[in-house]
Amino acid sequence: MPLFMAFRPTALACTISLLAAGGKGASTNQMPTQPTHRGSVGQFELVGNSLGSAQQMFLGTPDKVYIIDKTENNPSQFKGHPVWASEWSSSSKQTRPMDVITNSFCAGGSVLGNGTWINVGGNQAVTYGGATAHSQTGGLPYNDPDGGQSIRLLNPCDDGNCDWMLAPPMTTRRWYPSLETLEDGRVIIMGGCNWGGYVNSAGQNNPTYEFFPSRGNPVTSPILQNTLPVNLYPLIWLLPSGKLFVQSGWKTVLLDYVQNRETQLSDMPDAVRVYPASAGSVMLPLTPANNYTATLMFCGGSNITNNGWNQNWDIPHYNASTSCVKITPDLSSSYSKLDPLPEGRTMGNLLLLPNGQILCLNGARTGTAGYGNTSFTIGQSYADQALTSPIIYNPRASPGQQWSRNGIFKSIIPRMYHSSATLLPDGSVLVAGSNPNSDVNLTAPYPTEYRMERFYPSYYNERRPQPQGLPTQLTYGGLFFDVELTSADLFSQVDNIQNANVIVMRTGFSTHTMNMGMRMLQLQNTFTGADDGGGVLHVAQLPPNPATFPPGPALLFVVVNGIPSIGVQVMVGSGQIEQQSVSPSSVLPDSGISMSHGSTSHASGAVSRFFAYSVSDFARSVARVILTSVLLMSV
């Protein structure tokens, strides 16, 4: 009997339940407080054991991070086999084993619009050393069924009672697929191959995309047909235009996934960015200042040409690229150059921080991702010269001065192939994983790594804003909300309210140097400074366009003078997988600070609330007043 038939009845019931109920993670918010402990700014701190090496990782609730490994011989055991998945608690630093069921080696992931996380694809069942197992439906030694078509679902929880469940499988195999959440909360699943390898090949290529929940059979993608052999883990983002940006090999397109049409953009300059070149990539913050227009940034990778992607030469000692480039695809088809990296880097994660800066960490100076058994590998690693010192990119700095490692110290742990990283709600960064080996190897030059670290950015020990009035849900357009800040939140200077903003952040699904679905958006706001030194931010809802920030759970930060509050979890959109409701944006009150502080006085609260209505709401209100007056006069 095929594997999926054995799991299908339970999986289908679970799928229906998950899609109807939504995720557990979107709980009621509380007013942010201060971090529970002080960190050493610019440094790493050991914070626990991941049980399985963190090949994949994501933040599921404000306290829980979920870790996924490939099938391998980890020493920790669960349900009669090694641990390949776990849940780590930020507050207790304890790790709970979980069961990811099928082999999730090099799977992809994202979050659905209802808060359910999805993990898809993977590898066939294996035995010791990563060799193909005799049985693909379970059995000794690992009982790890084939995961190539698997769809795994998880509702994050804080009570220790959640675990991964299988949904009905995909119709095709996908090893190294990429995922992105769309405007209605479903995900697009793109690319991959059947059986894996260092790079792809025509005989096993899967140059298609499909959706979950399904919208029908997979659709062929020309860019994935034409960018062999380096088209695995294509780099994809949903743009505010509703198009999908797709980068693979040296090629770039805009994909209209509704009409199934691709529009060619300029080729990627300088270097290959997709796996196994594995450059860092990120969507820069969407802000009112840039009119919520998406710009994509790529740093590092390798300039190996298409015919050079083989395993017949000294890969680990080939210098990685220093190149950084950007593109704003809804406005221009061309790339432009940015300040280069201080040194070449492959497998370097680019992580958005709530202060608008970007952290680059992990990776190596030479080689690429991947591993193998050749005379030139470092153990089995195709990379060498680990880079353990992070760097910070400041997009607001002058050209030539945008990268800095001032005040930053090195980690003691090389983070090579199969490392991951994610932002936590307190603004620190969790770093884990590294295993460029076919199975567990604790004596290799770059061994299997279970130690987890926390990195503390420059703002970490500052007194944090403690805003009041944060919502538990954000809508696309609609009435604005007020956020109250005390004098202490404004650092005893009411004028600092002019530099306060509200940030929505999705931290994404981290694997293979990507954080799939990661994005950051600054909400529009005005302000009222008060006589007591505090004030109120009048904050607009999200732009009335779900493509700017797809529905699902996110973190909400209030940032004052570059110092973020602790992020609280909110649900963006309806909390369902459906076409999202869109309303006109509110008209925000004018900004102002009390006369006693030397600025123009602000309108009263009652008048401010009057302006909270959209134009259409205001018109309806006026009509009701006129109608009431007419009725009274007639009486």
XYZ file of C-alpha atoms in Angstrom:
635
model
C 0.000 0.000 0.000
C 1.427 3.464 -0.863
C 2.593 5.479 2.109
C 0.150 8.362 1.717
C -2.814 5.991 1.773
C -1.807 4.775 5.222
C -1.818 8.321 6.575
C -4.610 9.835 4.489
C -7.746 9.519 6.710
C -6.164 11.056 9.781
C -4.276 13.647 7.776
C -7.378 14.836 5.945
C -9.285 15.249 9.202
C -6.369 17.181 10.656
C -6.194 19.412 7.597
C -9.880 20.294 7.800
C -9.585 20.986 11.528
C -6.519 23.176 11.121
C -7.936 25.207 8.269
C -11.219 25.769 10.067
C -9.880 26.576 13.497
C -6.740 28.546 12.710
C -3.497 28.449 14.667
C -3.221 28.481 18.454
C -0.322 30.924 18.333
C -2.371 34.097 17.834
C -3.225 34.622 21.504
C -4.387 37.817 23.223
C -1.610 40.355 23.576
C -0.475 41.986 26.802
C 1.298 45.302 27.227
C 4.999 44.775 26.410
C 7.311 44.842 29.418
C 11.100 44.717 29.628
C 13.327 41.773 28.620
C 13.481 39.157 31.361
C 17.273 39.284 31.519
C 20.205 41.382 30.346
C 22.374 40.215 27.485
C 25.931 41.054 26.562
C 25.440 43.516 23.722
C 27.169 42.550 20.489
C 27.900 39.060 21.779
C 26.576 35.509 21.641
C 25.246 33.525 24.602
C 24.715 29.759 24.716
C 21.027 29.096 25.405
C 20.355 25.392 25.079
C 20.466 22.158 23.095
C 18.375 21.770 19.949
C 18.224 17.906 20.204
C 18.204 17.711 16.403
C 20.532 19.938 14.402
C 18.540 23.017 13.328
C 18.438 22.699 9.562
C 15.080 24.535 9.613
C 13.724 26.868 12.288
C 10.892 29.342 12.888
C 9.230 31.331 15.662
C 5.774 29.842 16.291
C 4.578 31.697 19.414
C 6.266 34.530 21.323
C 7.908 31.880 23.533
C 8.351 28.882 21.250
C 10.757 28.221 18.397
C 10.345 25.091 16.250
C 13.347 23.170 14.913
C 13.460 20.564 12.133
C 16.371 18.337 11.148
C 16.919 15.776 8.420
C 16.697 12.077 9.240
C 20.001 11.197 10.911
C 21.361 9.391 13.929
C 20.962 12.073 16.611
C 21.703 10.799 20.128
C 18.387 12.006 21.614
C 15.543 9.527 21.079
C 11.776 9.975 20.698
C 9.075 7.421 19.822
C 11.690 4.761 19.131
C 13.840 6.754 16.714
C 16.320 9.668 16.852
C 14.876 13.153 17.402
C 14.448 15.060 14.123
C 12.229 17.885 15.368
C 11.871 19.869 18.580
C 10.375 22.889 20.316
C 12.610 25.329 22.218
C 11.275 27.695 24.894
C 12.748 31.183 25.000
C 11.742 31.649 28.640
C 12.979 28.332 30.056
C 15.688 27.462 27.484
C 14.315 23.919 27.558
C 13.761 21.812 24.446
C 10.899 19.361 23.873
C 11.239 16.538 21.296
C 8.641 16.351 18.523
C 7.845 14.005 15.632
C 8.089 15.377 12.092
C 7.010 11.902 10.808
C 8.659 11.719 7.346
C 12.150 12.702 6.171
C 12.137 16.518 6.002
C 15.688 16.827 4.611
C 15.889 20.143 2.685
C 12.150 20.847 2.881
C 10.597 24.307 2.536
C 8.147 26.097 4.785
C 5.983 29.097 5.542
C 2.915 30.112 7.543
C -0.680 30.028 6.310
C -3.097 32.898 6.763
C -4.811 31.149 9.674
C -1.602 30.714 11.710
C -0.895 27.101 10.754
C 2.710 26.440 9.730
C 3.413 24.253 6.721
C 6.523 22.228 5.883
C 6.658 20.501 2.502
C 8.842 18.078 0.576
C 12.069 16.408 1.593
C 14.031 13.299 0.855
C 13.421 9.586 0.536
C 13.770 7.307 3.565
C 17.422 6.752 4.493
C 19.572 4.596 6.705
C 22.948 5.253 8.353
C 25.176 7.687 6.482
C 22.269 9.006 4.446
C 22.109 5.916 2.225
C 18.743 5.016 0.689
C 16.723 2.746 2.982
C 15.426 -0.613 1.757
C 11.866 0.309 2.780
C 10.380 3.675 1.856
C 7.320 3.241 4.069
C 9.081 2.871 7.407
C 11.150 0.240 9.153
C 14.621 -0.237 10.608
C 16.807 1.464 11.458
C 15.046 4.856 11.573
C 11.389 4.265 10.679
C 11.535 7.417 8.561
C 9.062 7.168 5.670
C 9.775 8.914 2.364
C 9.114 12.659 2.680
C 9.436 13.740 -0.962
C 5.708 14.443 -1.393
C 4.891 15.209 2.240
C 2.858 18.161 3.475
C 3.342 18.567 7.232
C 1.200 20.945 9.324
C 1.681 22.398 12.808
C -0.402 24.647 15.019
C 2.143 26.163 17.437
C 1.267 25.987 21.126
C 2.566 26.943 24.562
C 1.151 23.950 26.461
C 3.427 21.245 25.034
C 0.562 19.374 23.363
C 1.066 20.197 19.677
C 2.952 18.126 17.122
C 3.364 17.773 13.366
C 0.592 16.096 11.341
C 0.504 14.907 7.738
C -1.942 16.316 5.198
C -2.696 14.535 1.921
C 0.525 14.603 -0.122
C 1.551 16.648 -3.123
C 1.200 15.061 -6.546
C 4.934 15.560 -7.259
C 8.194 15.142 -5.352
C 9.953 18.287 -4.158
C 13.433 18.354 -2.646
C 14.636 21.978 -2.125
C 11.307 23.774 -2.804
C 10.591 27.405 -1.895
C 7.355 28.707 -0.361
C 5.710 32.115 -0.067
C 2.428 33.148 1.568
C -0.046 34.829 -0.802
C -2.759 37.493 -0.449
C -5.483 35.034 0.527
C -3.340 33.192 3.091
C -2.595 30.110 1.011
C 0.996 29.343 -0.016
C 2.674 28.846 -3.356
C 5.129 25.911 -3.480
C 7.761 26.311 -6.167
C 10.518 24.221 -7.681
C 12.683 21.435 -6.354
C 13.864 18.111 -7.683
C 13.031 14.442 -7.258
C 16.087 12.883 -5.652
C 18.539 15.648 -4.724
C 22.239 16.154 -5.229
C 24.722 19.005 -5.176
C 22.882 20.671 -8.083
C 19.850 19.789 -10.189
C 19.681 17.925 -13.501
C 17.203 17.585 -16.345
C 16.326 14.005 -15.452
C 14.975 14.907 -12.012
C 14.005 18.578 -12.355
C 10.572 19.658 -11.057
C 10.144 23.026 -12.824
C 6.610 23.641 -11.547
C 4.620 25.426 -8.863
C 1.448 24.490 -7.027
C -0.568 25.771 -4.099
C -1.759 24.714 -0.667
C -4.695 24.560 -0.250
C -4.622 23.240 -3.804
C -5.716 25.241 -6.840
C -5.288 22.294 -9.202
C -2.428 20.514 -10.893
C 1.143 21.889 -10.836
C 1.934 24.604 -13.411
C 5.166 24.609 -15.450
C 7.545 27.535 -14.890
C 9.845 28.516 -17.798
C 12.472 30.077 -15.518
C 12.830 26.809 -13.612
C 13.104 24.932 -16.918
C 15.818 27.239 -18.217
C 18.130 27.760 -15.221
C 19.586 24.290 -14.736
C 21.672 23.198 -12.944
C 21.301 25.916 -10.260
C 17.536 26.296 -9.837
C 16.989 24.701 -6.400
C 15.433 26.797 -3.630
C 14.498 29.614 -6.065
C 14.309 33.007 -4.343
C 10.689 34.185 -4.357
C 8.739 37.089 -2.836
C 5.177 38.323 -3.205
C 5.330 41.977 -4.288
C 2.801 44.711 -3.444
C 1.777 44.629 -7.117
C 0.510 41.080 -6.582
C 3.199 39.661 -8.872
C 5.756 37.162 -7.622
C 9.452 37.994 -7.938
C 11.404 34.848 -8.890
C 15.196 34.578 -9.081
C 16.916 31.357 -10.186
C 20.395 30.742 -11.577
C 21.367 33.980 -13.303
C 17.778 34.741 -14.410
C 14.990 36.869 -12.941
C 11.277 37.117 -13.779
C 8.030 38.590 -12.547
C 5.454 35.819 -12.286
C 1.761 36.518 -12.645
C 0.674 33.317 -10.921
C -3.003 33.963 -11.687
C -2.444 34.162 -15.436
C 0.581 31.811 -15.298
C 2.711 34.316 -17.182
C 6.385 35.251 -16.635
C 7.953 38.585 -17.597
C 11.718 38.676 -18.023
C 13.781 41.088 -15.906
C 17.527 41.751 -16.049
C 19.922 38.934 -15.273
C 21.440 38.787 -11.787
C 24.844 40.542 -11.851
C 28.131 39.395 -10.329
C 27.201 36.068 -8.728
C 24.740 33.208 -8.439
C 22.588 33.789 -5.337
C 20.453 30.618 -5.102
C 21.529 27.311 -3.519
C 24.282 26.082 -3.477
C 25.919 29.498 -4.001
C 23.615 30.526 -1.148
C 23.816 34.297 -0.959
C 21.970 36.231 1.712
C 18.712 37.743 0.495
C 16.066 39.991 2.018
C 13.155 42.286 1.182
C 14.032 45.701 2.592
C 11.467 47.322 4.945
C 8.239 48.562 3.369
C 7.595 52.081 4.667
C 5.417 55.136 4.014
C 8.592 56.899 2.832
C 9.079 54.393 -0.012
C 5.329 54.221 -0.672
C 5.337 50.549 0.352
C 7.402 49.624 -2.683
C 9.452 46.444 -2.405
C 13.213 46.410 -2.902
C 15.101 43.086 -2.789
C 18.728 42.888 -1.636
C 21.237 40.092 -2.344
C 24.720 39.766 -0.815
C 27.421 37.177 -1.409
C 27.141 33.873 -3.223
C 29.496 32.626 -5.925
C 30.331 33.688 -9.487
C 30.686 30.120 -10.765
C 29.321 29.804 -14.299
C 26.702 27.211 -15.238
C 29.207 24.688 -16.641
C 31.305 24.955 -13.466
C 28.629 23.590 -11.143
C 30.023 20.098 -10.710
C 31.967 18.192 -8.075
C 35.184 17.673 -10.025
C 37.301 20.525 -8.670
C 38.459 22.195 -5.431
C 35.152 23.854 -4.436
C 35.910 24.572 -0.722
C 38.775 26.958 -1.525
C 37.013 29.060 -4.174
C 36.451 32.597 -2.879
C 32.836 33.578 -2.239
C 31.543 36.837 -3.717
C 31.559 40.206 -1.920
C 28.883 41.626 -4.241
C 25.678 43.219 -2.928
C 22.948 44.334 -5.328
C 19.327 45.436 -5.150
C 16.312 45.623 -7.420
C 12.904 47.336 -7.109
C 10.989 45.110 -9.528
C 7.636 46.911 -9.479
C 9.456 50.055 -10.694
C 12.509 48.839 -12.597
C 13.710 45.712 -14.355
C 17.379 46.400 -13.538
C 19.679 45.719 -10.599
C 21.935 48.342 -9.016
C 25.011 47.875 -6.849
C 25.246 48.475 -3.111
C 28.204 48.644 -0.736
C 29.973 45.281 -1.018
C 30.468 42.950 1.921
C 33.713 43.439 3.884
C 34.676 39.905 2.810
C 33.194 37.308 0.497
C 30.476 35.213 2.116
C 28.484 32.135 1.227
C 25.580 30.918 3.413
C 25.265 34.274 5.193
C 21.784 34.939 6.607
C 20.348 38.455 6.230
C 17.903 39.156 9.076
C 15.639 42.175 9.485
C 15.916 43.894 12.863
C 13.036 46.026 14.201
C 15.217 49.175 14.130
C 15.393 48.924 10.332
C 18.933 47.570 10.169
C 19.927 44.183 8.745
C 22.068 41.610 10.527
C 24.343 39.384 8.448
C 25.695 36.294 10.199
C 26.721 32.656 9.635
C 28.494 31.189 6.631
C 31.975 30.970 5.187
C 34.533 32.958 3.208
C 35.195 30.208 0.642
C 33.304 27.422 -1.100
C 29.585 26.794 -1.309
C 26.787 24.992 0.486
C 26.622 21.223 0.220
C 28.751 18.244 1.197
C 30.306 15.223 -0.438
C 33.065 12.621 -0.335
C 36.019 13.855 -2.385
C 39.722 14.382 -1.832
C 39.316 18.150 -1.497
C 36.359 18.461 0.903
C 36.925 19.695 4.468
C 35.692 16.549 6.130
C 32.613 16.433 3.907
C 32.075 20.218 3.718
C 32.157 22.093 0.405
C 32.957 25.314 2.312
C 35.807 26.462 4.530
C 37.045 29.482 6.505
C 33.968 29.916 8.687
C 32.882 33.525 9.317
C 31.879 33.798 12.972
C 31.748 37.614 13.232
C 28.405 39.213 12.244
C 28.111 42.500 10.398
C 25.323 45.091 10.387
C 23.913 46.808 7.299
C 22.382 50.247 7.814
C 20.368 51.277 4.733
C 20.189 54.870 6.027
C 23.983 55.275 6.203
C 25.939 57.008 3.460
C 27.294 54.858 0.626
C 30.660 53.455 1.583
C 29.671 53.340 5.256
C 26.679 50.996 5.270
C 28.404 47.891 6.672
C 29.782 47.892 10.214
C 30.902 45.454 12.894
C 31.605 48.094 15.547
C 30.952 46.657 19.010
C 30.352 43.147 17.630
C 32.185 40.093 18.941
C 32.745 36.702 17.343
C 30.859 33.518 18.093
C 32.796 30.460 19.186
C 30.742 28.208 16.869
C 31.163 27.962 13.088
C 27.751 28.039 11.449
C 28.181 26.333 8.108
C 25.862 24.343 5.842
C 22.473 23.641 7.443
C 22.546 26.575 9.885
C 19.540 28.758 10.672
C 18.652 31.993 12.470
C 15.516 33.897 13.477
C 14.552 37.093 15.266
C 12.910 36.681 18.695
C 10.239 39.000 20.170
C 12.718 40.683 22.545
C 14.818 41.748 19.543
C 17.603 39.236 20.084
C 18.479 36.685 17.393
C 18.455 32.912 17.892
C 21.184 31.075 15.942
C 21.399 27.285 15.649
C 22.384 24.367 13.454
C 25.370 23.493 11.242
C 25.971 20.014 9.878
C 27.814 19.705 6.543
C 27.853 15.927 6.969
C 25.783 13.055 5.604
C 24.967 11.860 9.132
C 25.811 12.861 12.679
C 29.557 13.469 12.945
C 30.905 14.983 16.177
C 34.589 14.789 15.200
C 34.517 16.336 11.704
C 36.294 19.670 11.085
C 32.785 21.163 10.989
C 30.802 18.820 13.253
C 27.099 18.284 13.772
C 26.045 21.153 16.001
C 23.344 21.103 18.701
C 24.371 24.181 20.677
C 22.027 27.147 20.339
C 23.082 30.773 20.733
C 21.400 34.111 21.226
C 22.934 37.235 19.678
C 22.180 40.584 21.340
C 22.020 43.658 19.047
C 23.139 47.103 20.242
C 19.707 48.152 21.524
C 19.123 45.069 23.659
C 19.899 46.405 27.161
C 18.281 49.809 26.630
C 15.123 50.691 28.511
C 12.356 49.510 26.161
C 9.143 51.357 25.285
C 6.105 49.834 26.982
C 3.245 50.985 24.745
C -0.387 50.591 25.728
C -3.270 50.066 23.319
C -1.687 47.571 20.921
C -4.334 45.562 19.056
C -4.479 41.788 18.725
C -5.461 41.973 15.054
C -4.591 44.194 12.105
C -6.855 44.822 9.133
C -6.277 45.998 5.586
C -7.438 49.585 5.859
C -10.102 50.633 8.368
C -10.135 52.734 11.537
C -6.822 53.735 13.034
C -5.842 52.867 16.620
C -4.122 54.887 19.335
C -0.955 53.738 21.109
C -0.072 55.489 24.382
C 3.526 56.192 25.384
C 4.687 57.528 28.739
C 7.440 60.036 29.357
C 9.721 57.110 30.233
C 8.872 55.466 26.909
C 9.988 58.673 25.190
C 13.188 58.822 27.276
C 11.970 61.932 29.160
C 11.893 64.002 25.990
C 8.499 64.460 24.397
C 10.049 65.518 21.086
C 11.197 61.901 20.683
C 7.625 61.046 19.741
C 8.491 62.449 16.334
C 10.913 59.561 15.903
C 8.504 56.841 17.065
C 7.012 54.316 14.681
C 5.117 51.042 14.684
C 6.565 48.013 12.902
C 4.887 44.797 11.729
C 7.371 41.951 11.363
C 7.121 38.386 10.098
C 10.287 36.527 11.027
C 9.894 33.786 8.410
C 10.913 30.156 7.996
C 14.711 29.858 8.204
C 16.630 27.290 6.185
C 19.570 27.268 3.747
C 20.393 30.980 4.211
C 16.787 32.021 3.532
C 13.998 33.163 5.820
C 11.029 32.325 3.615
C 8.203 34.805 4.119
C 10.230 37.271 6.223
C 9.130 40.870 5.758
C 8.865 44.114 7.681
C 6.374 46.962 7.253
C 6.149 50.331 8.995
C 2.599 51.480 9.629
C 1.662 55.077 8.846
C 1.254 57.180 11.994
C 0.885 60.679 13.326
C 1.394 61.768 16.940
C 0.181 63.946 19.788
C 2.726 64.990 22.425
C 1.266 65.744 25.873
C 2.102 68.200 28.670
C 3.237 65.360 30.949
C 5.980 64.351 28.517
C 4.133 61.316 27.168
C 2.041 61.099 24.056
C -0.140 59.142 21.693
C 0.666 57.591 18.324
C -2.295 57.571 15.952
C -1.568 54.470 13.884
C -3.116 53.471 10.575
C -3.992 49.876 9.838
C -2.087 48.056 7.120
C -2.371 49.459 3.608
C -5.605 48.269 1.954
C -3.691 45.740 -0.120
C -2.990 42.246 1.291
C -0.051 41.816 -1.094
C 1.961 44.323 0.952
C 1.866 42.006 3.967
C 0.077 38.652 3.505
C -2.312 37.463 6.246
C -1.197 35.358 9.197
C 0.592 35.848 12.528
C 3.211 38.574 12.930
C 4.999 40.594 15.595
C 4.134 44.217 16.375
C 6.902 46.506 17.684
C 6.865 50.155 18.754
C 10.258 51.727 18.085
C 11.406 54.988 19.684
C 14.750 56.473 18.644
C 15.783 53.095 17.256
C 14.914 51.227 20.481
C 12.183 48.605 19.930
C 9.623 47.463 22.444
C 9.273 43.751 22.936
C 7.215 42.482 20.011
C 3.697 41.229 20.667
C 1.975 38.723 18.429
C -0.919 39.915 16.273
C -3.042 38.282 13.614
C -2.834 40.049 10.277
C -6.096 39.826 8.380
C -9.120 37.671 9.155
C -7.298 34.661 10.572
C -8.746 32.531 7.782
C -7.516 31.320 4.396
C -9.790 33.397 2.211
C -9.959 36.563 0.156
C -9.208 39.261 2.689
C -11.588 42.162 3.344
C -10.230 45.576 2.396
C -11.493 48.939 3.704
C -10.514 52.524 2.913
C -7.689 53.835 5.063
C -8.547 56.222 7.892
C -7.647 59.884 7.808
C -5.124 60.358 10.613
C -5.179 63.409 12.908
C -2.532 66.045 12.354
C 0.644 65.671 14.389
C 1.398 68.099 17.178
C 3.037 68.634 20.569
C 1.567 70.607 23.473
C 2.130 74.402 23.507
C 3.989 74.168 26.816
C 6.772 72.402 24.909
C 7.029 75.110 22.315
C 5.051 73.505 19.516
C 1.617 73.823 18.005
C -1.133 72.462 20.254
C -2.931 69.356 19.139
C -6.631 68.849 18.667
C -8.571 67.408 21.596
C -9.150 63.680 21.880
C -12.783 64.055 20.892
C -11.896 65.976 17.755
C -9.122 63.491 16.986
C -11.570 60.625 17.161
C -13.860 62.486 14.759
C -11.141 62.304 12.122
C -10.792 58.559 12.605
C -13.507 57.939 10.049
C -12.704 57.281 6.426
C -14.211 59.633 3.877
C -17.044 57.219 3.142
C -17.783 56.703 6.879
C -17.847 60.468 7.352
C -20.260 60.904 4.453
C -22.605 58.301 5.911
C -22.452 60.021 9.319
C -23.367 63.386 7.779
C -26.250 61.771 5.909
C -27.574 60.269 9.154
C -27.415 63.683 10.886
C -29.305 65.362 8.015
C -31.927 62.613 7.934
C -32.450 62.872 11.707
C -32.838 66.663 11.470
C -35.430 66.322 8.694
C -37.416 63.802 10.727
C -37.384 66.020 13.823
C -38.526 69.046 11.817
C -41.399 67.053 10.328
C -42.583 66.136 13.840
